[in-house]
mmCIF file of C-alpha atoms in Angstrom:
data_model
loop_
_atom_site.group_PDB
_atom_site.id
_atom_site.type_symbol
_atom_site.label_atom_id
_atom_site.label_comp_id
_atom_site.label_asym_id
_atom_site.label_seq_id
_atom_site.Cartn_x
_atom_site.Cartn_y
_atom_site.Cartn_z
ATOM 1 C CA MET A 207 0.000 0.000 0.000
ATOM 2 C CA LYS A 208 2.840 2.407 0.809
ATOM 3 C CA ARG A 209 4.427 1.757 -2.586
ATOM 4 C CA LEU A 210 1.116 2.525 -4.280
ATOM 5 C CA ILE A 211 0.791 5.809 -2.389
ATOM 6 C CA TRP A 212 4.333 6.923 -3.173
ATOM 7 C CA ILE A 213 4.108 6.128 -6.868
ATOM 8 C CA GLY A 214 0.740 7.862 -6.803
ATOM 9 C CA CYS A 215 2.535 10.851 -5.268
ATOM 10 C CA LEU A 216 5.057 10.809 -8.125
ATOM 11 C CA SER A 217 2.169 10.764 -10.599
ATOM 12 C CA TYR A 218 0.514 13.725 -8.873
ATOM 13 C CA PHE A 219 3.854 15.541 -8.983
ATOM 14 C CA LEU A 220 3.833 15.022 -12.752
ATOM 15 C CA ILE A 221 0.242 16.294 -12.955
ATOM 16 C CA GLY A 222 1.254 19.394 -10.990
ATOM 17 C CA LEU A 223 4.018 20.122 -13.495
ATOM 18 C CA ALA A 224 1.670 19.651 -16.446
ATOM 19 C CA HIS A 225 -1.173 21.733 -14.981
ATOM 20 C CA VAL A 226 0.783 24.975 -14.696
ATOM 21 C CA VAL A 227 3.414 24.862 -17.436
ATOM 22 C CA LEU A 228 1.266 26.782 -19.930
ATOM 23 C CA GLY A 229 0.515 29.514 -17.406
ATOM 24 C CA SER A 230 4.175 29.740 -16.413
ATOM 25 C CA VAL A 231 5.326 30.499 -19.961
ATOM 26 C CA LEU A 232 2.089 32.029 -21.270
ATOM 27 C CA PRO A 233 3.309 35.656 -21.596
ATOM 28 C CA VAL A 234 6.414 34.673 -23.600
ATOM 29 C CA LEU A 235 4.520 31.987 -25.540
ATOM 30 C CA LEU A 236 1.931 34.545 -26.660
ATOM 31 C CA GLU A 237 4.686 37.039 -27.472
ATOM 32 C CA HIS A 238 6.475 34.404 -29.577
ATOM 33 C CA TYR A 239 3.338 33.683 -31.604
ATOM 34 C CA GLY A 240 2.052 37.296 -31.584
ATOM 35 C CA ARG A 241 -1.219 36.352 -29.873
ATOM 36 C CA GLU A 242 -3.462 37.968 -27.229
ATOM 37 C CA TYR A 243 -4.457 36.743 -23.763
ATOM 38 C CA SER A 244 -7.923 35.733 -24.936
ATOM 39 C CA GLN A 245 -6.261 33.333 -27.389
ATOM 40 C CA GLY A 246 -4.111 32.061 -24.526
ATOM 41 C CA GLY A 247 -7.323 31.447 -22.615
ATOM 42 C CA THR A 248 -8.634 29.460 -25.579
ATOM 43 C CA LEU A 249 -5.491 27.313 -25.536
ATOM 44 C CA ILE A 250 -5.936 26.649 -21.821
ATOM 45 C CA PHE A 251 -9.606 25.876 -22.512
ATOM 46 C CA THR A 252 -8.533 23.293 -25.091
ATOM 47 C CA GLN A 253 -6.133 21.647 -22.660
ATOM 48 C CA PHE A 254 -8.798 21.324 -20.002
ATOM 49 C CA ALA A 255 -11.296 20.066 -22.565
ATOM 50 C CA GLY A 256 -8.747 17.294 -23.073
ATOM 51 C CA PHE A 257 -8.568 16.907 -19.303
ATOM 52 C CA LEU A 258 -12.334 16.397 -19.190
ATOM 53 C CA ALA A 259 -12.172 13.873 -22.020
ATOM 54 C CA GLY A 260 -9.423 11.978 -20.192
ATOM 55 C CA VAL A 261 -11.512 11.771 -17.024
ATOM 56 C CA LEU A 262 -14.645 10.636 -18.879
ATOM 57 C CA VAL A 263 -12.924 8.150 -21.195
ATOM 58 C CA SER A 264 -10.769 6.620 -18.440
ATOM 59 C CA PRO A 265 -13.426 4.028 -17.396
ATOM 60 C CA ILE A 266 -13.616 2.763 -20.992
ATOM 61 C CA LEU A 267 -9.843 2.424 -21.337
ATOM 62 C CA ASN A 268 -9.613 0.878 -17.869
ATOM 63 C CA ARG A 269 -12.121 -1.811 -18.818
ATOM 64 C CA ARG A 270 -10.217 -2.595 -22.006
ATOM 65 C CA PHE A 271 -6.620 -2.360 -20.778
ATOM 66 C CA GLY A 272 -6.898 -2.436 -16.969
ATOM 67 C CA LYS A 273 -6.101 0.499 -14.688
ATOM 68 C CA ARG A 274 -2.347 0.010 -15.041
ATOM 69 C CA GLY A 275 -2.593 -0.240 -18.838
ATOM 70 C CA GLY A 276 -4.789 2.857 -18.957
ATOM 71 C CA LEU A 277 -2.305 4.800 -16.842
ATOM 72 C CA LEU A 278 0.572 3.779 -19.118
ATOM 73 C CA ILE A 279 -1.376 4.976 -22.177
ATOM 74 C CA ALA A 280 -2.163 8.300 -20.481
ATOM 75 C CA ILE A 281 1.424 8.898 -19.345
ATOM 76 C CA SER A 282 2.758 8.071 -22.828
ATOM 77 C CA LEU A 283 0.332 10.520 -24.426
ATOM 78 C CA LEU A 284 1.324 13.264 -21.982
ATOM 79 C CA CYS A 285 5.012 12.633 -22.628
ATOM 80 C CA ALA A 286 4.581 12.839 -26.418
ATOM 81 C CA ALA A 287 2.426 15.985 -26.219
ATOM 82 C CA GLU A 288 4.926 17.877 -24.070
ATOM 83 C CA LEU A 289 7.772 16.939 -26.412
ATOM 84 C CA THR A 290 5.770 18.320 -29.326
ATOM 85 C CA TYR A 291 5.057 21.549 -27.404
ATOM 86 C CA MET A 292 8.838 22.013 -27.106
ATOM 87 C CA LEU A 293 9.223 22.023 -30.903
ATOM 88 C CA LEU A 294 7.034 25.173 -31.108
ATOM 89 C CA PRO A 295 4.910 24.037 -34.059
ATOM 90 C CA PRO A 296 2.551 26.471 -35.853
ATOM 91 C CA TRP A 297 -0.066 28.015 -33.534
ATOM 92 C CA GLY A 298 -2.931 26.004 -35.007
ATOM 93 C CA LEU A 299 -1.236 22.729 -34.077
ATOM 94 C CA LEU A 300 -0.987 23.746 -30.424
ATOM 95 C CA TYR A 301 -4.690 23.053 -29.956
ATOM 96 C CA PRO A 302 -4.612 19.289 -30.718
ATOM 97 C CA ILE A 303 -1.368 19.061 -28.705
ATOM 98 C CA ALA A 304 -3.067 20.762 -25.752
ATOM 99 C CA LEU A 305 -5.992 18.352 -26.123
ATOM 100 C CA CYS A 306 -3.646 15.340 -25.906
ATOM 101 C CA ALA A 307 -1.720 16.755 -22.936
ATOM 102 C CA GLY A 308 -4.940 17.477 -21.049
ATOM 103 C CA PHE A 309 -6.285 14.005 -21.836
ATOM 104 C CA GLY A 310 -3.129 12.461 -20.404
ATOM 105 C CA PHE A 311 -3.025 14.216 -17.050
ATOM 106 C CA GLY A 312 -6.825 14.154 -16.723
ATOM 107 C CA MET A 313 -6.913 10.375 -16.962
ATOM 108 C CA ILE A 314 -3.953 9.987 -14.590
ATOM 109 C CA GLU A 315 -5.641 12.121 -11.936
ATOM 110 C CA ALA A 316 -9.030 10.404 -12.230
ATOM 111 C CA VAL A 317 -7.687 6.851 -12.054
ATOM 112 C CA ILE A 318 -5.291 7.406 -9.158
ATOM 113 C CA GLY A 319 -7.811 9.435 -7.144
ATOM 114 C CA THR A 320 -10.413 6.695 -7.511
ATOM 115 C CA ILE A 321 -7.917 3.967 -6.554
ATOM 116 C CA ILE A 322 -6.805 5.770 -3.380
ATOM 117 C CA ILE A 323 -10.292 6.707 -2.138
ATOM 118 C CA ALA A 324 -11.633 3.187 -2.789
ATOM 119 C CA ALA A 325 -8.608 1.334 -1.364
ATOM 120 C CA ILE A 326 -7.886 3.391 1.774
ATOM 121 C CA LYS A 327 -10.746 3.425 4.263
ATOM 122 C CA ASP A 328 -9.013 4.931 7.324
ATOM 123 C CA LYS A 329 -7.620 8.484 7.242
ATOM 124 C CA THR A 330 -8.570 8.854 3.604
ATOM 125 C CA ALA A 331 -8.167 12.627 3.793
ATOM 126 C CA VAL A 332 -4.576 12.226 4.985
ATOM 127 C CA ALA A 333 -3.720 9.957 2.035
ATOM 128 C CA MET A 334 -5.349 12.300 -0.488
ATOM 129 C CA SER A 335 -3.630 15.289 1.100
ATOM 130 C CA ARG A 336 -0.281 13.558 0.701
ATOM 131 C CA LEU A 337 -0.944 13.143 -3.016
ATOM 132 C CA GLU A 338 -2.047 16.759 -3.251
ATOM 133 C CA VAL A 339 1.187 17.854 -1.516
ATOM 134 C CA PHE A 340 3.147 16.381 -4.414
ATOM 135 C CA PHE A 341 0.766 17.980 -6.894
ATOM 136 C CA GLY A 342 1.522 21.289 -5.206
ATOM 137 C CA VAL A 343 5.272 20.642 -5.219
ATOM 138 C CA GLY A 344 5.150 20.000 -8.963
ATOM 139 C CA ALA A 345 3.046 23.105 -9.555
ATOM 140 C CA MET A 346 5.462 25.065 -7.362
ATOM 141 C CA ILE A 347 8.667 23.882 -9.023
ATOM 142 C CA MET A 348 7.507 24.257 -12.624
ATOM 143 C CA PRO A 349 7.163 28.076 -12.576
ATOM 144 C CA LEU A 350 10.529 28.309 -10.814
ATOM 145 C CA ILE A 351 12.142 26.241 -13.570
ATOM 146 C CA ALA A 352 10.254 28.214 -16.210
ATOM 147 C CA SER A 353 11.387 31.515 -14.713
ATOM 148 C CA GLY A 354 15.040 30.478 -14.935
ATOM 149 C CA LEU A 355 14.606 29.203 -18.483
ATOM 150 C CA ILE A 356 12.769 32.401 -19.521
ATOM 151 C CA THR A 357 15.674 34.461 -18.197
ATOM 152 C CA GLN A 358 18.097 32.443 -20.359
ATOM 153 C CA GLY A 359 15.806 32.507 -23.394
ATOM 154 C CA TRP A 360 15.302 28.728 -23.211
ATOM 155 C CA TRP A 361 11.666 28.765 -22.058
ATOM 156 C CA ARG A 362 10.604 26.104 -24.601
ATOM 157 C CA PHE A 363 12.581 23.478 -22.623
ATOM 158 C CA SER A 364 10.058 23.815 -19.784
ATOM 159 C CA PHE A 365 8.004 21.269 -21.738
ATOM 160 C CA LEU A 366 10.968 18.905 -21.987
ATOM 161 C CA VAL A 367 11.189 18.775 -18.176
ATOM 162 C CA ILE A 368 7.661 17.376 -18.020
ATOM 163 C CA SER A 369 8.422 14.796 -20.699
ATOM 164 C CA LEU A 370 11.387 13.505 -18.722
ATOM 165 C CA PHE A 371 9.357 13.149 -15.527
ATOM 166 C CA ALA A 372 6.597 11.437 -17.521
ATOM 167 C CA LEU A 373 9.156 8.895 -18.731
ATOM 168 C CA VAL A 374 10.295 8.196 -15.145
ATOM 169 C CA THR A 375 6.675 7.810 -14.002
ATOM 170 C CA PHE A 376 5.975 5.443 -16.901
ATOM 171 C CA LEU A 377 8.882 3.218 -15.835
ATOM 172 C CA PHE A 378 7.700 3.061 -12.220
ATOM 173 C CA TRP A 379 4.134 2.109 -13.160
ATOM 174 C CA SER A 380 5.271 -0.488 -15.697
ATOM 175 C CA LYS A 381 7.838 -2.207 -13.431
ATOM 176 C CA SER A 382 6.393 -1.948 -9.891
ATOM 177 C CA SER A 383 4.400 -4.565 -8.011
ATOM 178 C CA PHE A 384 1.693 -3.637 -5.459
ATOM 179 C CA GLY A 385 0.916 -7.039 -3.970
ATOM 180 C CA GLU A 386 -2.777 -7.802 -3.606
ATOM 181 C CA ILE A 387 -3.737 -4.652 -5.528
ATOM 182 C CA ASP A 388 -1.982 -5.879 -8.693
ATOM 183 C CA ALA A 389 -4.961 -8.008 -9.700
ATOM 184 C CA ALA A 390 -7.336 -5.037 -9.490
ATOM 185 C CA LEU A 391 -4.934 -2.826 -11.460
ATOM 186 C CA LYS A 392 -4.586 -5.400 -14.255
ATOM 187 C CA ALA A 393 -8.224 -6.501 -14.371
ATOM 188 C CA LYS A 394 -9.936 -6.062 -17.741
ATOM 189 C CA THR A 395 -13.713 -6.280 -18.053
ATOM 190 C CA SER A 396 -16.109 -5.766 -20.910
ATOM 191 C CA ALA A 397 -18.846 -3.165 -20.581
ATOM 192 C CA ALA A 398 -21.435 -5.938 -20.714
ATOM 193 C CA GLY A 399 -19.632 -7.886 -18.034
ATOM 194 C CA ALA A 400 -19.476 -4.839 -15.798
ATOM 195 C CA ASP A 401 -23.201 -4.189 -16.255
ATOM 196 C CA SER A 402 -24.179 -7.785 -15.534
ATOM 197 C CA ALA A 403 -21.927 -7.875 -12.472
ATOM 198 C CA GLY A 404 -23.605 -4.773 -11.125
ATOM 199 C CA THR A 405 -27.070 -6.191 -11.762
ATOM 200 C CA SER A 406 -26.357 -9.588 -10.220
ATOM 201 C CA SER A 407 -24.934 -8.021 -7.082
ATOM 202 C CA GLY A 408 -28.095 -6.001 -6.628
ATOM 203 C CA LYS A 409 -26.414 -2.626 -6.998
ATOM 204 C CA LYS A 410 -28.170 0.177 -8.831
ATOM 205 C CA PRO A 411 -26.475 1.159 -12.101
ATOM 206 C CA PHE A 412 -26.825 4.832 -11.067
ATOM 207 C CA PRO A 413 -26.098 5.192 -7.332
ATOM 208 C CA TYR A 414 -27.514 8.711 -6.959
ATOM 209 C CA GLN A 415 -31.214 8.650 -6.192
ATOM 210 C CA GLY A 416 -33.460 11.302 -4.668
ATOM 211 C CA LYS A 417 -31.568 13.691 -2.370
ATOM 212 C CA SER A 418 -28.265 12.085 -3.308
ATOM 213 C CA PHE A 419 -28.628 13.363 -6.854
ATOM 214 C CA GLY A 420 -29.192 16.901 -5.590
ATOM 215 C CA ILE A 421 -26.113 16.650 -3.364
ATOM 216 C CA LEU A 422 -24.083 15.383 -6.312
ATOM 217 C CA LEU A 423 -25.186 18.342 -8.458
ATOM 218 C CA MET A 424 -24.208 20.724 -5.667
ATOM 219 C CA PHE A 425 -20.693 19.271 -5.470
ATOM 220 C CA ILE A 426 -20.404 19.232 -9.278
ATOM 221 C CA LEU A 427 -21.010 22.995 -9.302
ATOM 222 C CA PHE A 428 -18.581 23.459 -6.413
ATOM 223 C CA PHE A 429 -15.765 21.636 -8.216
ATOM 224 C CA PHE A 430 -16.566 23.489 -11.440
ATOM 225 C CA LEU A 431 -16.062 26.797 -9.627
ATOM 226 C CA TYR A 432 -13.081 25.763 -7.508
ATOM 227 C CA VAL A 433 -10.896 24.257 -10.235
ATOM 228 C CA GLY A 434 -11.824 27.058 -12.615
ATOM 229 C CA THR A 435 -10.793 29.652 -10.026
ATOM 230 C CA GLU A 436 -7.574 27.821 -9.118
ATOM 231 C CA MET A 437 -6.555 27.399 -12.750
ATOM 232 C CA SER A 438 -7.391 31.020 -13.528
ATOM 233 C CA LEU A 439 -5.138 32.107 -10.672
ATOM 234 C CA ALA A 440 -2.336 29.726 -11.646
ATOM 235 C CA ASN A 441 -2.413 30.648 -15.335
ATOM 236 C CA PHE A 442 -3.151 34.381 -15.221
ATOM 237 C CA MET A 443 -1.532 35.474 -11.959
ATOM 238 C CA PRO A 444 1.734 36.494 -13.701
ATOM 239 C CA ALA A 445 -0.231 38.473 -16.293
ATOM 240 C CA ILE A 446 -2.301 40.163 -13.552
ATOM 241 C CA LEU A 447 0.852 41.239 -11.708
ATOM 242 C CA ILE A 448 2.512 42.479 -14.908
ATOM 243 C CA GLU A 449 -0.479 44.710 -15.652
ATOM 244 C CA LYS A 450 -1.309 45.606 -12.054
ATOM 245 C CA ILE A 451 2.104 46.601 -10.648
ATOM 246 C CA GLY A 452 4.390 46.475 -13.694
ATOM 247 C CA MET A 453 6.445 43.421 -12.768
ATOM 248 C CA LYS A 454 8.819 41.867 -15.304
ATOM 249 C CA GLU A 455 7.849 38.544 -16.883
ATOM 250 C CA ALA A 456 10.442 36.383 -15.101
ATOM 251 C CA GLY A 457 9.607 37.895 -11.695
ATOM 252 C CA ALA A 458 5.862 37.618 -12.267
ATOM 253 C CA ALA A 459 6.252 33.896 -13.066
ATOM 254 C CA LEU A 460 7.632 33.453 -9.526
ATOM 255 C CA SER A 461 4.230 34.470 -8.128
ATOM 256 C CA VAL A 462 2.898 31.081 -9.231
ATOM 257 C CA THR A 463 5.795 29.400 -7.423
ATOM 258 C CA CYS A 464 4.936 31.295 -4.223
ATOM 259 C CA PHE A 465 1.292 30.297 -4.610
ATOM 260 C CA TRP A 466 2.200 26.614 -4.927
ATOM 261 C CA ILE A 467 4.770 26.764 -2.104
ATOM 262 C CA ALA A 468 1.958 27.849 0.182
ATOM 263 C CA MET A 469 -0.302 25.192 -1.356
ATOM 264 C CA SER A 470 2.266 22.475 -0.659
ATOM 265 C CA VAL A 471 2.865 23.582 2.941
ATOM 266 C CA GLY A 472 -0.872 23.771 3.612
ATOM 267 C CA ARG A 473 -1.490 20.320 2.180
ATOM 268 C CA ILE A 474 1.013 18.753 4.560
ATOM 269 C CA PHE A 475 -1.362 19.600 7.407
ATOM 270 C CA ALA A 476 -4.720 19.764 5.601
ATOM 271 C CA GLY A 477 -5.659 16.101 6.016
ATOM 272 C CA THR A 478 -4.833 15.996 9.731
ATOM 273 C CA VAL A 479 -6.639 19.274 10.433
ATOM 274 C CA ALA A 480 -9.702 18.196 8.455
ATOM 275 C CA GLU A 481 -9.887 14.868 10.321
ATOM 276 C CA ARG A 482 -9.863 16.744 13.641
ATOM 277 C CA ILE A 483 -12.326 19.573 12.944
ATOM 278 C CA HIS A 484 -14.570 17.654 10.483
ATOM 279 C CA TYR A 485 -14.494 17.919 6.709
ATOM 280 C CA ARG A 486 -17.485 20.254 6.509
ATOM 281 C CA VAL A 487 -15.938 22.822 8.864
ATOM 282 C CA TYR A 488 -12.589 22.737 7.064
ATOM 283 C CA VAL A 489 -14.152 23.298 3.639
ATOM 284 C CA LEU A 490 -16.458 26.111 4.775
ATOM 285 C CA VAL A 491 -13.760 28.041 6.662
ATOM 286 C CA SER A 492 -11.278 27.660 3.789
ATOM 287 C CA CYS A 493 -13.784 29.041 1.281
ATOM 288 C CA ILE A 494 -14.702 32.000 3.506
ATOM 289 C CA VAL A 495 -11.071 33.007 4.037
ATOM 290 C CA THR A 496 -10.330 32.594 0.304
ATOM 291 C CA LEU A 497 -13.219 34.931 -0.503
ATOM 292 C CA GLY A 498 -11.851 37.522 1.929
ATOM 293 C CA LEU A 499 -8.363 37.362 0.437
ATOM 294 C CA LEU A 500 -9.598 37.710 -3.151
ATOM 295 C CA ALA A 501 -11.665 40.708 -2.045
ATOM 296 C CA VAL A 502 -8.531 42.307 -0.530
ATOM 297 C CA PHE A 503 -6.239 41.547 -3.494
ATOM 298 C CA PRO A 504 -7.453 44.438 -5.738
ATOM 299 C CA PHE A 505 -6.388 46.903 -3.026
ATOM 300 C CA THR A 506 -2.751 45.730 -2.951
ATOM 301 C CA SER A 507 -0.442 48.186 -4.691
ATOM 302 C CA ASN A 508 3.096 46.802 -4.415
ATOM 303 C CA ILE A 509 5.025 43.556 -4.801
ATOM 304 C CA TRP A 510 5.177 42.680 -1.093
ATOM 305 C CA SER A 511 1.497 43.105 -0.303
ATOM 306 C CA SER A 512 0.511 41.283 -3.495
ATOM 307 C CA PHE A 513 2.796 38.362 -2.725
ATOM 308 C CA ALA A 514 1.548 38.246 0.893
ATOM 309 C CA VAL A 515 -2.032 37.800 -0.344
ATOM 310 C CA ILE A 516 -0.872 35.199 -2.889
ATOM 311 C CA LEU A 517 0.885 33.178 -0.161
ATOM 312 C CA LEU A 518 -2.201 33.286 2.074
ATOM 313 C CA LEU A 519 -4.414 32.276 -0.860
ATOM 314 C CA GLY A 520 -2.232 29.234 -1.472
ATOM 315 C CA LEU A 521 -2.309 28.313 2.213
ATOM 316 C CA PHE A 522 -6.085 28.494 2.627
ATOM 317 C CA MET A 523 -6.937 26.996 -0.784
ATOM 318 C CA SER A 524 -4.463 24.139 -0.250
ATOM 319 C CA GLY A 525 -6.842 21.486 1.022
ATOM 320 C CA ILE A 526 -10.118 22.503 -0.600
ATOM 321 C CA PHE A 527 -9.886 20.109 -3.550
ATOM 322 C CA SER A 528 -8.771 16.932 -1.768
ATOM 323 C CA ILE A 529 -10.821 17.413 1.412
ATOM 324 C CA THR A 530 -13.995 18.256 -0.523
ATOM 325 C CA LEU A 531 -13.412 15.205 -2.735
ATOM 326 C CA VAL A 532 -13.267 12.974 0.361
ATOM 327 C CA PHE A 533 -16.138 14.907 2.018
ATOM 328 C CA ALA A 534 -18.394 14.353 -0.992
ATOM 329 C CA SER A 535 -17.451 10.660 -1.278
ATOM 330 C CA LYS A 536 -18.264 10.072 2.404
ATOM 331 C CA LEU A 537 -21.486 12.099 2.237
ATOM 332 C CA LEU A 538 -22.568 10.083 -0.816
ATOM 333 C CA ALA A 539 -21.772 6.742 0.832
ATOM 334 C CA GLY A 540 -21.765 3.728 -1.486
ATOM 335 C CA SER A 541 -20.650 5.662 -4.559
ATOM 336 C CA GLU A 542 -16.917 5.938 -3.839
ATOM 337 C CA GLU A 543 -16.036 4.297 -7.181
ATOM 338 C CA SER A 544 -17.888 6.904 -9.253
ATOM 339 C CA THR A 545 -18.041 10.133 -7.224
ATOM 340 C CA PRO A 546 -14.326 11.079 -7.499
ATOM 341 C CA SER A 547 -14.324 10.713 -11.300
ATOM 342 C CA ILE A 548 -17.530 12.716 -11.698
ATOM 343 C CA LEU A 549 -16.276 15.545 -9.502
ATOM 344 C CA ILE A 550 -12.819 15.597 -11.077
ATOM 345 C CA ALA A 551 -14.564 15.796 -14.463
ATOM 346 C CA ALA A 552 -16.661 18.709 -13.202
ATOM 347 C CA GLY A 553 -13.441 20.382 -12.125
ATOM 348 C CA GLY A 554 -12.060 19.793 -15.608
ATOM 349 C CA VAL A 555 -15.041 21.594 -17.131
ATOM 350 C CA GLY A 556 -14.484 24.523 -14.769
ATOM 351 C CA GLY A 557 -10.773 24.516 -15.499
ATOM 352 C CA ALA A 558 -11.604 24.730 -19.200
ATOM 353 C CA ILE A 559 -14.410 27.294 -19.162
ATOM 354 C CA LEU A 560 -13.606 29.800 -16.407
ATOM 355 C CA PRO A 561 -10.109 30.663 -17.726
ATOM 356 C CA LEU A 562 -11.885 31.686 -20.950
ATOM 357 C CA PHE A 563 -13.777 34.325 -18.954
ATOM 358 C CA THR A 564 -10.567 35.271 -17.168
ATOM 359 C CA GLY A 565 -8.679 35.647 -20.456
ATOM 360 C CA TRP A 566 -11.515 37.776 -21.866
ATOM 361 C CA SER A 567 -11.462 39.880 -18.695
ATOM 362 C CA MET A 568 -7.700 40.419 -18.992
ATOM 363 C CA ASP A 569 -8.133 41.687 -22.568
ATOM 364 C CA HIS A 570 -11.181 43.918 -22.030
ATOM 365 C CA LEU A 571 -11.132 44.936 -18.340
ATOM 366 C CA HIS A 572 -8.576 45.981 -15.738
ATOM 367 C CA ALA A 573 -6.552 43.465 -13.720
ATOM 368 C CA ASN A 574 -8.398 44.461 -10.530
ATOM 369 C CA GLN A 575 -11.741 43.756 -12.200
ATOM 370 C CA THR A 576 -10.448 40.297 -13.081
ATOM 371 C CA SER A 577 -9.653 39.791 -9.390
ATOM 372 C CA TRP A 578 -13.222 40.779 -8.493
ATOM 373 C CA LEU A 579 -14.497 38.231 -11.017
ATOM 374 C CA LEU A 580 -12.526 35.488 -9.230
ATOM 375 C CA ALA A 581 -13.937 36.716 -5.895
ATOM 376 C CA LEU A 582 -17.455 36.333 -7.327
ATOM 377 C CA PHE A 583 -16.731 32.706 -8.238
ATOM 378 C CA THR A 584 -15.529 32.120 -4.671
ATOM 379 C CA LEU A 585 -18.670 33.699 -3.204
ATOM 380 C CA PHE A 586 -20.742 30.982 -4.870
ATOM 381 C CA MET A 587 -18.319 28.386 -3.435
ATOM 382 C CA VAL A 588 -18.979 29.755 0.063
ATOM 383 C CA LEU A 589 -22.734 29.399 -0.435
ATOM 384 C CA LEU A 590 -22.398 25.823 -1.707
ATOM 385 C CA SER A 591 -20.026 24.790 1.100
ATOM 386 C CA PHE A 592 -22.444 26.254 3.648
ATOM 387 C CA ALA A 593 -25.262 24.208 2.103
ATOM 388 C CA ALA A 594 -23.117 21.041 2.305
ATOM 389 C CA PHE A 595 -22.311 21.908 5.940
ATOM 390 C CA ARG A 596 -26.021 22.103 6.784
ATOM 391 C CA ILE A 597 -26.844 18.889 4.902
ATOM 392 C CA GLU A 598 -24.243 16.795 6.714
ATOM 393 C CA ARG A 599 -25.169 18.256 10.101
ATOM 394 C CA ARG A 600 -28.815 17.362 9.526
ATOM 395 C CA GLN A 601 -27.766 13.861 8.439
ATOM 396 C CA LEU A 602 -25.770 13.384 11.638
ATOM 397 C CA GLN A 603 -28.652 14.672 13.779
ATOM 398 C CA TYR A 604 -31.072 12.310 12.003
ATOM 399 C CA ASN A 605 -28.761 9.332 12.462
ATOM 400 C CA GLY A 606 -28.331 10.218 16.117
ATOM 401 C CA ARG A 607 -32.093 10.266 16.663
ATOM 402 C CA GLN A 608 -32.418 6.923 14.859
ATOM 403 C CA GLU A 609 -29.817 5.349 17.164
ATOM 404 C CA VAL A 610 -31.569 6.697 20.270
ATOM 405 C CA SER A 611 -35.014 5.502 19.134
ATOM 406 C CA GLY A 612 -33.480 2.123 18.129
#
C-alpha cells in the first residue's frame, strides 16, 4: 500500500508540473506567436477540454486495458504531447497538442484518485492530502524552472522537463508490483460484463437517487467553480501582476511558485486538520477566508502586499480540492467508485471554461476587475459549502435520533 501511495505521489507531482506549465510560460509563448491573452485562454480551454475527455474516457480504457494499462497509455500521451510543445509548431497545431496533454493528465488524476479513495478506508483525507502535496510541489517547481529558463531565453525546454518526468513515471508504473492490488490494477472487463456484475450483485447502475442526486449536483457545481478559479489564478496570476504593478515577466512567473509553495505547505497539514475539525468545517472556513483574500487583493499596490495575499491564498486553498473530494465521497456513501471521477470531471469543465472568462477579462477589463471576477466565483463556493455543511449536520442529527429511538 505504501508503494502505491508513493508512486501515486510521483504521478501527482507530474500532474502538478503539467497543470501549470502553460501559465508559467504564457506571456512569452503569446509574445512568440504574436497572440493575445484571450487566445491564450482558448489554448488553456482546449487543454482542459482534453482533461475532461481523459476523465470521462478513463473508465472505458480501464475496462479494455486495466487500470495500469490505462495509466501507461495516459502517461505516454502526456510525454509525447509535451515533447511536441517544445518544438514550437505552428499556432494552429498547439490546440490538438493541448488536447492530448490534457487528456493524459486528466486520466492519470481520475484513475489514481479513484484507486486511493476506494482502497484506503481509514484516514482517507490524509492519504489524499499527501498526493495533493506532491501535486503542489510539482506546480510550485515548474514556474521556478520556467522563470530560470525564460531568463536564459530557453523557455521552450520547460516542456521537456515534463516529458522527462513522464518517462520516469511510466517506468515506475510499468515495473512496480503492489501485492494484492496488482490483480485489481490489471483486471480487464467488458462493458457488458461490468453491467451484468452490477445487476447480479443487486447494486443500482446509477447510485444517486433522490436527495443524493441533488447533493451530487451541488458538489459538481462546487468543483466546477473551484478548479476554474484555481486554474485562472495559476495561469493568469503572472499576467495580472505584470499589468497591475508592472512586474517583469520572469519575476511575475515566480508568483505562481509562491502560490504553490503555500499550497504544498498547507497540504502537509490539511488532512490531519480536516480529520480533527470535520471535513465540513474545514471546507467552509477555507472558502470563507479565500473569498476575503480575493476581495482584498485588488487593493494591494506593491510587490510585497501582493505576494503576501498570494501566499495566504495558497495556504487556505491548499486542502479545498482533496478534502472536498473525500467529504463528498463520504457524504454520498456507497458511490466511492464513481463520485471522485464525476467531480474531477466537473473540475475539468471549470478549469476549461472559467479561464476563458478570465482571459476575456484580462483583454477587455482591468486586472483588478479580473480579481473581483474570481472573488465572485468564490462567493458561490462559500454558499455551496455552507449548504453542504447544513446537509451533513442534519444527516448526523437524524442518524443520532435513529440510534436513540433504536
